[in-house]
C-alpha cells in the first residue's frame, strides 16, 4: 500500500505518517516512511538542503526547484519505496508531487500542466496514483504556531512572505478538488487527527 499525507507546512504530516507506521507495524507489516524530498536517503537529503536551506542564498529559479524536487522523488521511489512495495509492504509518504503543484505551481508560477507532465515522464504510474491519500488543513494561526515551536521557519519556502503562503494555502483546496483527495481538519489533538485519518482511509 502506498499512502500519501499532504498539506501546508505545519499541518502535522510527518507526525501522522509516523503514527501510521506504528499502526501498520503492529499488524506485522514492513513499513517505511518517506518525508519528501528528504526521505532519509543521502542523495535526497543533499537535494533537500540545496533547495530548502541554501535556496534562500542562491535564489533558485522556480523551474530549477521543480526539477530538483523531481530528482529527489526519483531517488526516493527507486531506492526506498519501490523495493518495499514489491515485498508487499507499506510506504507512507509525507508529501508527494502535489506539494510541487502547490508551492512551485500556484506559489511560484510554474505551469501546473508542465509539473504534471514532468512527474508522469519521470516516475511510474504507481507513484502518481496513491492507494490512500489525504490533505491535512489547519488555520494559519495554528500552522504558524507549530512552525515556530519546531524552529524551522527559516527554510526557504516557510520564510517566504505572506502573499506566497496565501497562494499555497489557496492551492490545496483546488488540488483536493482536481485530484479527488479528501481533506482532514488537523486542528485537534494528534490522537483525534489520527482517528480521522484511519476513518478516512477505512483502515
PDB file of C-alpha atoms in Angstrom, residues 5-19 35 94-95 134 136-138 142-143 146-147 150 186-188 190 193-194 197:
ATOM      1  CA  UNK A   5      -0.358  12.626   3.588  1.00  0.00           C
ATOM      2  CA  UNK A   6      -0.289  16.143   2.156  1.00  0.00           C
ATOM      3  CA  UNK A   7      -0.727  19.688   3.446  1.00  0.00           C
ATOM      4  CA  UNK A   8       0.881  23.035   4.100  1.00  0.00           C
ATOM      5  CA  UNK A   9       3.903  23.374   6.373  1.00  0.00           C
ATOM      6  CA  UNK A  10       2.884  22.911   9.997  1.00  0.00           C
ATOM      7  CA  UNK A  11      -0.189  20.736   9.460  1.00  0.00           C
ATOM      8  CA  UNK A  12       1.320  17.651  11.129  1.00  0.00           C
ATOM      9  CA  UNK A  13       2.060  15.412   8.144  1.00  0.00           C
ATOM     10  CA  UNK A  14       5.229  13.812   9.492  1.00  0.00           C
ATOM     11  CA  UNK A  15       3.701  13.170  12.916  1.00  0.00           C
ATOM     12  CA  UNK A  16       0.707  11.393  11.396  1.00  0.00           C
ATOM     13  CA  UNK A  17       2.900   9.454   8.971  1.00  0.00           C
ATOM     14  CA  UNK A  18       4.844   8.003  11.891  1.00  0.00           C
ATOM     15  CA  UNK A  19       1.661   7.076  13.718  1.00  0.00           C
ATOM     16  CA  UNK A  35       9.461  12.708   4.163  1.00  0.00           C
ATOM     17  CA  UNK A  94       4.638  12.916   3.929  1.00  0.00           C
ATOM     18  CA  UNK A  95       4.142  14.871   0.669  1.00  0.00           C
ATOM     19  CA  UNK A 134      -5.466  12.971   2.308  1.00  0.00           C
ATOM     20  CA  UNK A 136      -4.400  17.998   6.279  1.00  0.00           C
ATOM     21  CA  UNK A 137      -5.701  21.515   6.909  1.00  0.00           C
ATOM     22  CA  UNK A 138      -5.397  23.926   9.851  1.00  0.00           C
ATOM     23  CA  UNK A 142      -2.228  27.108  14.398  1.00  0.00           C
ATOM     24  CA  UNK A 143       0.076  26.356  11.497  1.00  0.00           C
ATOM     25  CA  UNK A 146       3.516  24.853  15.172  1.00  0.00           C
ATOM     26  CA  UNK A 147       6.240  26.054  12.822  1.00  0.00           C
ATOM     27  CA  UNK A 150       9.709  23.326  15.847  1.00  0.00           C
ATOM     28  CA  UNK A 186      -5.954  18.716  11.659  1.00  0.00           C
ATOM     29  CA  UNK A 187      -6.613  21.332  14.331  1.00  0.00           C
ATOM     30  CA  UNK A 188      -7.437  18.774  17.069  1.00  0.00           C
ATOM     31  CA  UNK A 190      -2.645  14.321  17.477  1.00  0.00           C
ATOM     32  CA  UNK A 193      -6.449  13.673  13.863  1.00  0.00           C
ATOM     33  CA  UNK A 194      -5.108  10.137  13.652  1.00  0.00           C
ATOM     34  CA  UNK A 197      -7.206   9.602   9.127  1.00  0.00           C
TER      35      UNK A 197
END
